[in-house]
Amino acid sequence: MANVKFLSGEQIPLEMHKVRIVQKLTLPNLERRLEAITEAGNNTFLLKNKDVFLDMLTDSGVNAMSDRQQAAMLIADDSYAGSETFTRLENKVQEIFGMKLFLPTHQGRACENVISQTLVQPGSIVPMNYHFTTTKSHINLNGGQVVEAITDEGLQVTSTNPFKGNMDIDKLNSIIEKHGADKIAFVRMEAGTNLIGGQPFSLKNLAEVRNICDKNGLLLVLDASLLADNLYFIKTREQQCQDMSIREITLKLASLCDIIYFSARKLGCARGGGICTNNEEVFVKMRELIPLYEGFLTYGGMSVREMEAITVGLDETMDEDFINQGPTFIAFMVDELSKKGVPVVTPPGGLGCHINAMEFVDHIPQNEYPAGALAAALYIASGVRGMERGTMSEQRNPDGTEPLSNMELLRLAMPRRVFTLSQVKYAIDRIVWLHENRKLIEGLTWIEEPKILRFFFGRLKPVSNWQEKLAAKFRQDFGDSL
Ligand code: F0G
C-alpha cells in the first residue's frame, strides 16, 4: 500500500501490485446456496469451492503468489537429498531470523507435533499468550496442558489497546510460581494471535517474556505463522520501532526466542513450514522426528517448487509495501462495518476481519454456536465463506462437558493480494443486510460430532426452519438479484 492521500480525504487502500493472472469466480443463486449449506452440514469447511463466491475461510495456503515466486518455482532442484533448493531456503531463514539451525516440515501443525513430542511430557504445563487449535491438540496429545496468560484486554472485543496479543507478565509469573519452573515445557508466544482476532504483541512485551524465561531457565518458543501482520503492527504502532526496518525488527524479535516455527501457508505465501533455533541440544532431538513424520531433512514433506516459492515469499515479507496489504484491507473492512453498527473486533488486527457473533446474534446461546450459525447465514446471504472461531472450534472435556469459548467470532480472512476492493465492498453490503435481519438467525445443533478438532469435519443442522425464513426475507429485499 502506498502512502497516498486522496482528494476526498478518504482512507482508501491502494494496491502496490497489478493482477496478471486471474481465476474465474461464480456466484451461485440463493436456492443453490441453501442446498449447498445443507449438503455441507452447515459447516463452511465442508462447502465445495465451486459453490463459494468469495472464499474468506482462511489465508492459509491461498495467498496470491508473485511473479518472482512463480519464476523461482521453475528453477527448483528436484533431488531427495542435498537439494540446492533446500540450501536456498535454509540460507533465507538464517538471513531473516539470524538462527543457524533449520528443520523443514510440511506445514505449521507438523512443527507443533515435533516440538510437542520433543519437549512436552505427561503433566507438563505450557504457558502461552493464547492457544491455537492445533497447538493445543498436540500439547494435549503429549499429556501436557495449555495455560493462557493473555492480557485482560485481549479478550475484550472492542478496545483501543494496540497490542491485545500481549502476554500478561503477572499472570505468567503466577503460572510459573504455581506449577514450578520444572513442570513448564516451554513458554509459547503466538504472533498475530489468531483466535482473538489476529491481534499482535509488542516487541517490548516479548522482551519482558524473555526476561522471565531467563530468570526461570525456560525456553521461549515463537509461533511465527502470522508474524508478517505482527511485524507491520510493531512498525506502525510501537513508538520505539518506527525507525527500524522490518528486517531489523524481525532480527531483534528472533534474537529473543529459543525456537521459532512457522506455517509457510501463511508466512511466505506458499505451502510448507519450518522450525529454526540456535539450541543444538533441542535441535538434535527434534531432528530425529523429521524423517519419521515429514520426510528427509532437505525437504521435510514439501515439494521443491513450494520451497523455492517460500524462499522468495519470505523475502517479500520483509518488503514494507507488501506486508501492509492485508492489514490495510482489513482495517478498511473493520472501519466500514463499525460505521454501520456491525460489532467487530477492534482495533483491526491481521489475518481477517472478525465479527463479534456474541453481540451480532446475542439471542443465540453459546451451545447453539452463534459464530457457526452466523457463518452459515452469511453464506446463504452472499456466497461468502467465513470461518467459525468460537465454541465449535473448542474440544469437549474428557467428561463430555463443553467448554464455552471466551469469544464467538466469525472470521472473514483476507488472503494477501487476492481480493479487490469492490469484492470487499460486496461482502460488507451483505453483512450489513444480515445485521439488519439478525433476529431471523437461530442456532445450530450437531448431527455428527468428531472427538478431535470437530470444527473441521463435524456436521450440524439448524435448530428450526430459520434458514428458509432468512431466504424468504432475502427474496423480498433483493428480488431476483444474486
Ligand atoms: N499456528 C497458527 C497461529 C496458525 O494460525 C496455524 C494455522 C497453525 C499454527 C497451523 O499451521 O495450518 O500450516 O498446519 N492456521 C490456519 C487458519 C489453519 O486458517 O487460521 P498449518
XYZ file of C-alpha atoms and ligand atoms in Angstrom:
503
model
C 0.000 0.000 0.000
C 1.343 3.371 -0.906
C 1.041 6.323 1.404
C -1.214 8.269 -0.996
C -3.656 10.988 0.047
C -6.997 11.139 -1.794
C -8.722 14.478 -2.590
C -11.774 13.382 -0.631
C -9.622 12.715 2.430
C -10.918 9.123 2.455
C -8.649 6.303 3.575
C -8.695 4.026 0.534
C -6.263 1.109 0.488
C -4.248 1.272 -2.730
C -2.696 -1.916 -4.082
C 1.009 -1.847 -4.921
C 0.752 -4.750 -7.324
C -1.048 -5.444 -10.577
C -3.088 -8.543 -11.318
C -1.748 -10.558 -14.252
C -3.300 -13.964 -13.674
C -6.966 -14.258 -12.782
C -9.299 -17.062 -11.785
C -12.970 -17.025 -12.744
C -15.493 -16.837 -9.915
C -19.163 -17.765 -9.878
C -21.856 -16.601 -7.501
C -24.426 -19.389 -7.089
C -28.025 -18.244 -6.676
C -29.884 -18.267 -3.366
C -31.548 -21.649 -3.971
C -28.200 -23.309 -4.648
C -26.657 -21.629 -1.600
C -29.431 -23.035 0.597
C -28.865 -26.519 -0.815
C -25.082 -26.253 -0.589
C -25.024 -25.236 3.084
C -27.345 -28.146 3.917
C -25.135 -30.567 1.962
C -22.156 -29.178 3.905
C -23.808 -29.917 7.257
C -23.822 -26.172 7.988
C -20.054 -26.353 8.319
C -18.318 -23.918 5.972
C -15.255 -26.212 5.912
C -17.396 -28.753 4.046
C -18.609 -26.421 1.285
C -17.294 -27.169 -2.188
C -15.291 -24.323 -3.634
C -17.466 -24.264 -6.777
C -20.324 -23.106 -4.524
C -18.281 -20.303 -2.963
C -18.091 -16.752 -4.324
C -15.552 -15.082 -2.011
C -13.509 -17.590 -0.052
C -12.726 -15.853 3.227
C -12.333 -19.116 5.142
C -8.638 -18.664 5.698
C -5.434 -17.073 4.465
C -3.705 -20.435 4.788
C -2.087 -21.624 1.560
C -4.285 -19.293 -0.503
C -2.332 -16.038 -0.586
C -1.592 -14.942 -4.156
C 1.919 -15.711 -5.337
C 4.053 -13.097 -7.034
C 5.665 -13.339 -10.448
C 9.015 -13.770 -8.675
C 7.678 -16.720 -6.676
C 6.306 -18.414 -9.782
C 9.545 -17.831 -11.639
C 11.578 -19.322 -8.785
C 9.436 -22.463 -8.871
C 10.744 -23.208 -12.367
C 14.348 -23.470 -11.243
C 13.737 -25.882 -8.363
C 16.373 -28.547 -7.839
C 14.471 -31.783 -7.518
C 16.665 -34.118 -5.512
C 15.783 -36.141 -2.449
C 18.924 -35.290 -0.514
C 21.094 -32.191 -0.569
C 18.901 -30.190 -2.935
C 20.120 -26.703 -3.834
C 16.548 -25.546 -3.345
C 16.712 -26.543 0.312
C 20.018 -24.726 0.745
C 18.455 -21.554 -0.656
C 15.529 -21.838 1.796
C 17.840 -22.600 4.720
C 20.019 -19.589 3.867
C 16.972 -17.315 3.640
C 15.670 -18.470 7.028
C 19.130 -17.924 8.539
C 19.331 -14.449 6.989
C 15.868 -13.375 8.168
C 15.815 -14.877 11.659
C 19.540 -14.981 12.384
C 19.243 -18.607 13.546
C 21.672 -21.181 12.228
C 19.737 -24.461 12.557
C 16.678 -25.162 10.403
C 14.304 -28.120 10.059
C 11.752 -28.288 7.228
C 8.198 -29.583 7.809
C 5.155 -29.958 5.605
C 3.096 -27.330 7.481
C 2.677 -25.483 10.783
C 0.986 -28.203 12.814
C 3.762 -30.601 11.852
C 6.174 -28.230 13.647
C 3.835 -28.382 16.643
C 3.923 -32.166 16.575
C 7.742 -32.221 16.519
C 8.127 -29.544 19.208
C 5.476 -31.096 21.488
C 6.836 -34.629 21.154
C 10.309 -33.315 21.980
C 9.513 -31.014 24.894
C 6.104 -31.952 26.370
C 5.670 -34.790 28.860
C 2.633 -36.036 30.803
C 1.932 -33.356 33.409
C 3.779 -30.586 31.530
C 2.408 -27.070 31.551
C 2.767 -24.771 28.536
C 2.020 -21.113 29.304
C 1.167 -19.026 26.240
C -0.414 -15.713 25.321
C -3.301 -17.645 23.713
C -3.793 -21.106 22.285
C -4.288 -22.065 18.676
C -6.488 -25.100 17.896
C -3.791 -27.422 16.501
C -1.187 -26.272 19.031
C -3.420 -27.150 21.958
C -4.327 -30.548 20.484
C -0.652 -31.514 20.053
C 0.257 -30.414 23.574
C -2.724 -32.335 24.991
C -1.892 -35.434 22.923
C 1.511 -35.497 24.619
C -0.066 -35.251 28.078
C 0.562 -31.534 28.577
C -1.772 -28.712 29.446
C -2.043 -25.231 27.987
C -2.377 -22.301 30.402
C -3.144 -18.933 28.870
C -1.797 -15.626 30.116
C -3.290 -13.159 27.652
C -3.787 -9.592 28.943
C -7.375 -8.985 30.091
C -7.876 -6.563 27.205
C -7.008 -9.321 24.736
C -10.410 -10.832 25.444
C -12.322 -7.568 25.215
C -13.808 -7.459 21.754
C -13.548 -3.715 21.360
C -10.568 -1.830 22.631
C -8.048 0.807 21.679
C -5.139 -1.253 23.003
C -2.748 -1.608 20.038
C -1.249 -4.844 21.422
C -4.083 -7.085 22.589
C -1.920 -10.151 21.907
C 0.491 -9.259 24.738
C 1.271 -11.745 27.483
C 0.293 -10.548 30.962
C 3.598 -10.718 32.813
C 1.986 -11.011 36.258
C -0.139 -13.910 35.063
C 2.943 -15.600 33.583
C 4.824 -15.190 36.863
C 1.979 -16.683 38.867
C 1.663 -19.665 36.496
C 5.378 -20.372 36.997
C 5.074 -19.915 40.762
C 2.004 -22.152 40.988
C 3.322 -25.071 38.936
C 7.091 -24.687 39.447
C 9.523 -23.965 36.590
C 10.491 -27.637 36.235
C 6.906 -28.518 35.200
C 6.985 -25.970 32.398
C 7.857 -27.464 29.000
C 8.306 -24.077 27.339
C 6.648 -20.688 27.085
C 4.880 -20.031 23.768
C 4.179 -16.673 22.172
C 1.924 -16.557 19.135
C 2.446 -13.697 16.702
C -0.740 -12.129 15.311
C -2.757 -14.078 17.872
C -5.203 -15.946 15.685
C -8.176 -16.858 17.851
C -8.598 -13.434 19.445
C -8.805 -11.719 16.061
C -5.270 -11.615 14.657
C -4.044 -9.342 17.441
C -0.316 -8.551 17.774
C 2.101 -8.466 20.692
C 4.704 -5.713 21.064
C 8.455 -6.148 20.858
C 8.639 -4.714 24.370
C 6.288 -7.409 25.671
C 8.320 -10.165 24.030
C 11.450 -8.773 25.700
C 9.671 -8.887 29.075
C 8.643 -12.505 28.478
C 12.262 -13.326 27.553
C 13.380 -11.804 30.808
C 11.018 -14.055 32.821
C 12.168 -17.088 30.819
C 15.806 -16.238 31.613
C 15.063 -15.864 35.322
C 13.417 -19.289 35.385
C 15.590 -21.159 32.886
C 12.719 -21.638 30.429
C 12.681 -21.978 26.652
C 10.760 -19.371 24.670
C 9.032 -20.672 21.543
C 7.581 -18.283 18.962
C 4.784 -19.321 16.613
C 5.628 -17.035 13.698
C 2.861 -18.217 11.349
C 1.171 -14.797 11.487
C 4.379 -12.838 12.006
C 4.022 -10.660 8.882
C 0.981 -8.803 10.225
C 2.531 -8.601 13.692
C 5.686 -7.009 12.225
C 3.590 -4.422 10.428
C 1.793 -3.548 13.671
C 5.058 -3.305 15.629
C 6.422 -0.955 12.984
C 3.290 1.226 12.849
C 2.057 1.073 16.459
C 5.162 0.773 18.637
C 6.841 4.136 19.060
C 10.361 2.798 19.658
C 10.295 0.733 16.455
C 9.141 3.305 13.946
C 12.669 3.991 12.741
C 13.592 0.325 12.499
C 13.215 -1.559 9.219
C 11.048 -4.683 9.091
C 14.244 -6.732 8.774
C 15.713 -5.108 11.883
C 12.540 -5.715 13.879
C 12.488 -9.360 12.737
C 16.105 -9.950 13.765
C 15.592 -8.261 17.127
C 12.443 -10.268 17.776
C 14.112 -13.539 16.750
C 17.098 -12.860 18.996
C 14.715 -13.018 21.979
C 13.463 -16.553 21.133
C 14.936 -20.037 21.521
C 12.805 -21.711 18.873
C 10.798 -20.174 16.031
C 8.342 -22.192 13.977
C 6.016 -21.158 11.205
C 3.355 -22.289 8.807
C 4.596 -21.205 5.386
C 0.984 -21.490 4.255
C 0.734 -18.097 5.949
C 4.259 -16.714 6.349
C 5.895 -16.963 2.946
C 2.758 -17.138 0.763
C 3.253 -20.756 -0.346
C 2.720 -24.113 1.396
C 5.055 -25.677 3.932
C 6.615 -24.995 7.297
C 9.776 -24.951 9.319
C 11.443 -24.754 12.714
C 14.617 -22.817 13.454
C 16.784 -22.488 16.540
C 20.305 -21.878 17.804
C 19.858 -24.505 20.536
C 21.839 -27.544 19.349
C 20.616 -29.880 22.059
C 16.932 -29.371 21.269
C 17.694 -29.300 17.535
C 19.267 -32.765 17.635
C 16.238 -34.185 19.463
C 13.748 -32.578 17.074
C 15.768 -33.632 14.045
C 15.167 -37.309 14.807
C 11.439 -36.858 14.251
C 11.680 -35.144 10.845
C 12.463 -38.218 8.691
C 9.864 -40.156 10.663
C 6.919 -37.797 10.205
C 7.880 -35.326 7.479
C 10.484 -36.599 5.038
C 14.222 -36.332 4.603
C 15.973 -33.347 6.176
C 16.281 -31.491 2.892
C 12.583 -31.348 2.069
C 10.508 -32.233 5.148
C 7.368 -33.121 3.198
C 7.461 -30.042 0.962
C 7.799 -30.114 -2.808
C 10.936 -28.380 -4.052
C 8.778 -25.962 -6.023
C 6.999 -24.864 -2.862
C 10.342 -24.437 -1.096
C 11.536 -22.070 -3.840
C 8.284 -20.118 -3.524
C 8.669 -19.890 0.266
C 12.236 -18.597 -0.077
C 11.068 -15.728 -2.278
C 7.884 -15.288 -0.213
C 9.902 -14.841 2.987
C 11.993 -12.222 1.249
C 8.864 -10.397 0.055
C 7.515 -10.476 3.613
C 10.361 -8.118 4.510
C 9.046 -5.607 1.925
C 7.067 -2.888 3.662
C 4.817 -2.329 0.599
C 3.887 -5.979 0.712
C 3.152 -6.607 4.370
C 0.774 -3.690 4.804
C -1.603 -5.027 2.112
C -3.500 -7.426 4.404
C -3.772 -5.093 7.412
C -4.924 -2.065 5.372
C -7.680 -4.036 3.596
C -8.751 -5.498 6.944
C -8.773 -2.032 8.552
C -10.967 -0.765 5.680
C -13.495 -3.572 6.223
C -13.486 -3.197 10.015
C -13.945 0.588 9.806
C -16.778 0.404 7.264
C -18.638 -2.247 9.284
C -18.134 -0.320 12.544
C -19.565 2.814 10.953
C -22.698 0.814 10.071
C -23.062 -0.508 13.628
C -21.884 -4.078 12.962
C -19.985 -5.417 16.010
C -16.382 -6.222 15.005
C -13.115 -6.836 16.826
C -11.133 -3.620 17.291
C -8.535 -2.422 16.804
C -8.382 -4.082 13.378
C -5.875 -6.928 13.509
C -4.199 -9.131 10.935
C -5.465 -12.246 9.148
C -9.006 -11.017 8.595
C -11.986 -9.025 9.746
C -13.532 -10.616 12.822
C -17.237 -10.168 13.524
C -18.373 -10.472 17.119
C -21.125 -13.087 16.904
C -21.749 -12.949 20.653
C -23.230 -9.472 20.080
C -24.412 -9.827 16.449
C -26.701 -12.726 17.363
C -26.894 -12.240 21.131
C -30.151 -14.227 21.236
C -28.326 -17.493 20.314
C -26.938 -19.434 23.318
C -23.258 -20.405 23.088
C -24.057 -24.115 22.992
C -26.000 -23.462 19.778
C -22.880 -21.920 18.224
C -23.622 -18.265 17.417
C -20.494 -17.855 15.266
C -21.170 -21.089 13.366
C -24.788 -20.058 12.779
C -23.662 -16.628 11.575
C -21.152 -18.260 9.184
C -23.974 -20.371 7.683
C -26.274 -17.331 7.475
C -23.631 -15.196 5.750
C -23.035 -17.918 3.188
C -26.774 -18.085 2.453
C -26.965 -14.295 2.128
C -23.873 -13.800 -0.023
C -21.907 -16.878 -1.084
C -19.093 -15.549 1.128
C -17.398 -18.283 3.119
C -16.096 -17.367 6.571
C -14.867 -19.497 9.455
C -16.356 -20.072 12.893
C -13.842 -19.197 15.623
C -15.743 -19.850 18.825
C -17.217 -22.719 20.835
C -17.426 -25.056 17.817
C -13.650 -24.670 17.454
C -13.172 -25.911 21.044
C -12.968 -29.540 22.052
C -15.135 -31.272 24.656
C -13.570 -32.001 28.059
C -12.822 -35.675 28.792
C -16.060 -35.834 30.859
C -18.079 -34.742 27.794
C -18.845 -31.230 29.022
C -18.409 -28.450 26.534
C -16.026 -25.565 27.291
C -17.599 -22.323 26.100
C -15.198 -20.171 24.150
C -14.150 -16.766 25.507
C -15.110 -15.243 22.204
C -17.557 -16.128 19.452
C -16.053 -14.781 16.254
C -16.894 -15.122 12.597
C -13.582 -14.705 10.835
C -13.516 -13.295 7.326
C -9.951 -13.906 6.269
C -8.226 -11.597 3.821
C -5.715 -13.691 1.922
C -2.939 -11.424 0.736
C -3.188 -9.886 -2.763
C -6.342 -11.899 -3.597
C -9.473 -9.722 -3.337
C -10.335 -6.408 -4.949
C -11.906 -3.555 -3.030
C -15.273 -3.988 -4.805
C -15.400 -7.612 -3.669
C -14.727 -6.457 -0.124
C -17.485 -3.855 -0.504
C -19.917 -6.573 -1.634
C -19.119 -8.610 1.492
C -19.664 -5.510 3.649
C -23.023 -4.829 1.966
C -24.369 -8.327 2.632
C -23.086 -8.352 6.238
C -24.911 -5.072 6.865
C -28.111 -6.607 5.426
C -27.668 -9.658 7.636
C -27.183 -7.419 10.659
C -30.453 -5.643 9.917
C -32.148 -9.056 9.787
C -30.170 -10.697 12.578
C -33.208 -11.727 14.608
C -34.053 -14.246 11.879
C -30.837 -16.176 12.556
C -31.040 -19.034 15.064
C -28.659 -21.693 16.314
C -27.199 -24.990 15.109
C -27.061 -28.445 16.665
C -24.765 -31.414 15.895
C -25.704 -34.265 13.591
C -22.181 -35.746 13.646
C -19.612 -34.561 16.188
C -15.992 -35.793 15.856
C -13.995 -36.070 19.102
C -10.878 -34.206 17.956
C -10.874 -30.899 16.026
C -14.626 -31.294 15.474
C -14.950 -27.982 13.640
C -13.042 -29.339 10.643
C -15.479 -32.042 9.583
C -18.405 -32.157 12.021
C -21.945 -31.759 10.610
C -24.768 -29.677 12.053
C -28.363 -28.705 11.324
C -30.379 -25.583 12.105
C -32.439 -25.785 15.327
C -35.561 -24.681 13.374
C -36.538 -23.658 9.831
C -34.814 -20.270 10.286
C -32.755 -20.614 7.105
C -35.887 -20.753 4.927
C -37.221 -17.665 6.702
C -33.945 -15.839 6.113
C -34.034 -16.810 2.435
C -37.647 -15.550 2.132
C -36.566 -12.162 3.516
C -33.639 -12.103 1.082
C -36.011 -12.676 -1.866
C -38.296 -9.937 -0.586
C -35.449 -7.406 -0.293
C -33.268 -8.323 -3.288
C -35.794 -9.756 -5.769
C -34.027 -11.836 -8.373
C -30.578 -10.342 -7.611
C -27.962 -12.942 -6.824
N -0.244 -21.601 14.287
C -1.082 -20.616 13.930
C -1.050 -19.326 14.665
C -1.964 -20.814 12.860
O -2.796 -19.832 12.530
C -1.971 -22.049 12.188
C -2.914 -22.307 11.109
C -1.072 -23.042 12.594
C -0.216 -22.774 13.644
C -1.029 -24.367 11.927
O -0.454 -24.241 10.668
O -2.277 -24.896 9.060
O 0.131 -24.881 8.370
O -0.717 -26.595 9.930
N -3.934 -21.620 10.877
C -4.877 -21.849 9.787
C -6.025 -20.860 9.865
C -5.376 -23.244 9.705
O -6.881 -20.939 8.995
O -6.059 -19.998 10.733
P -0.853 -25.205 9.443
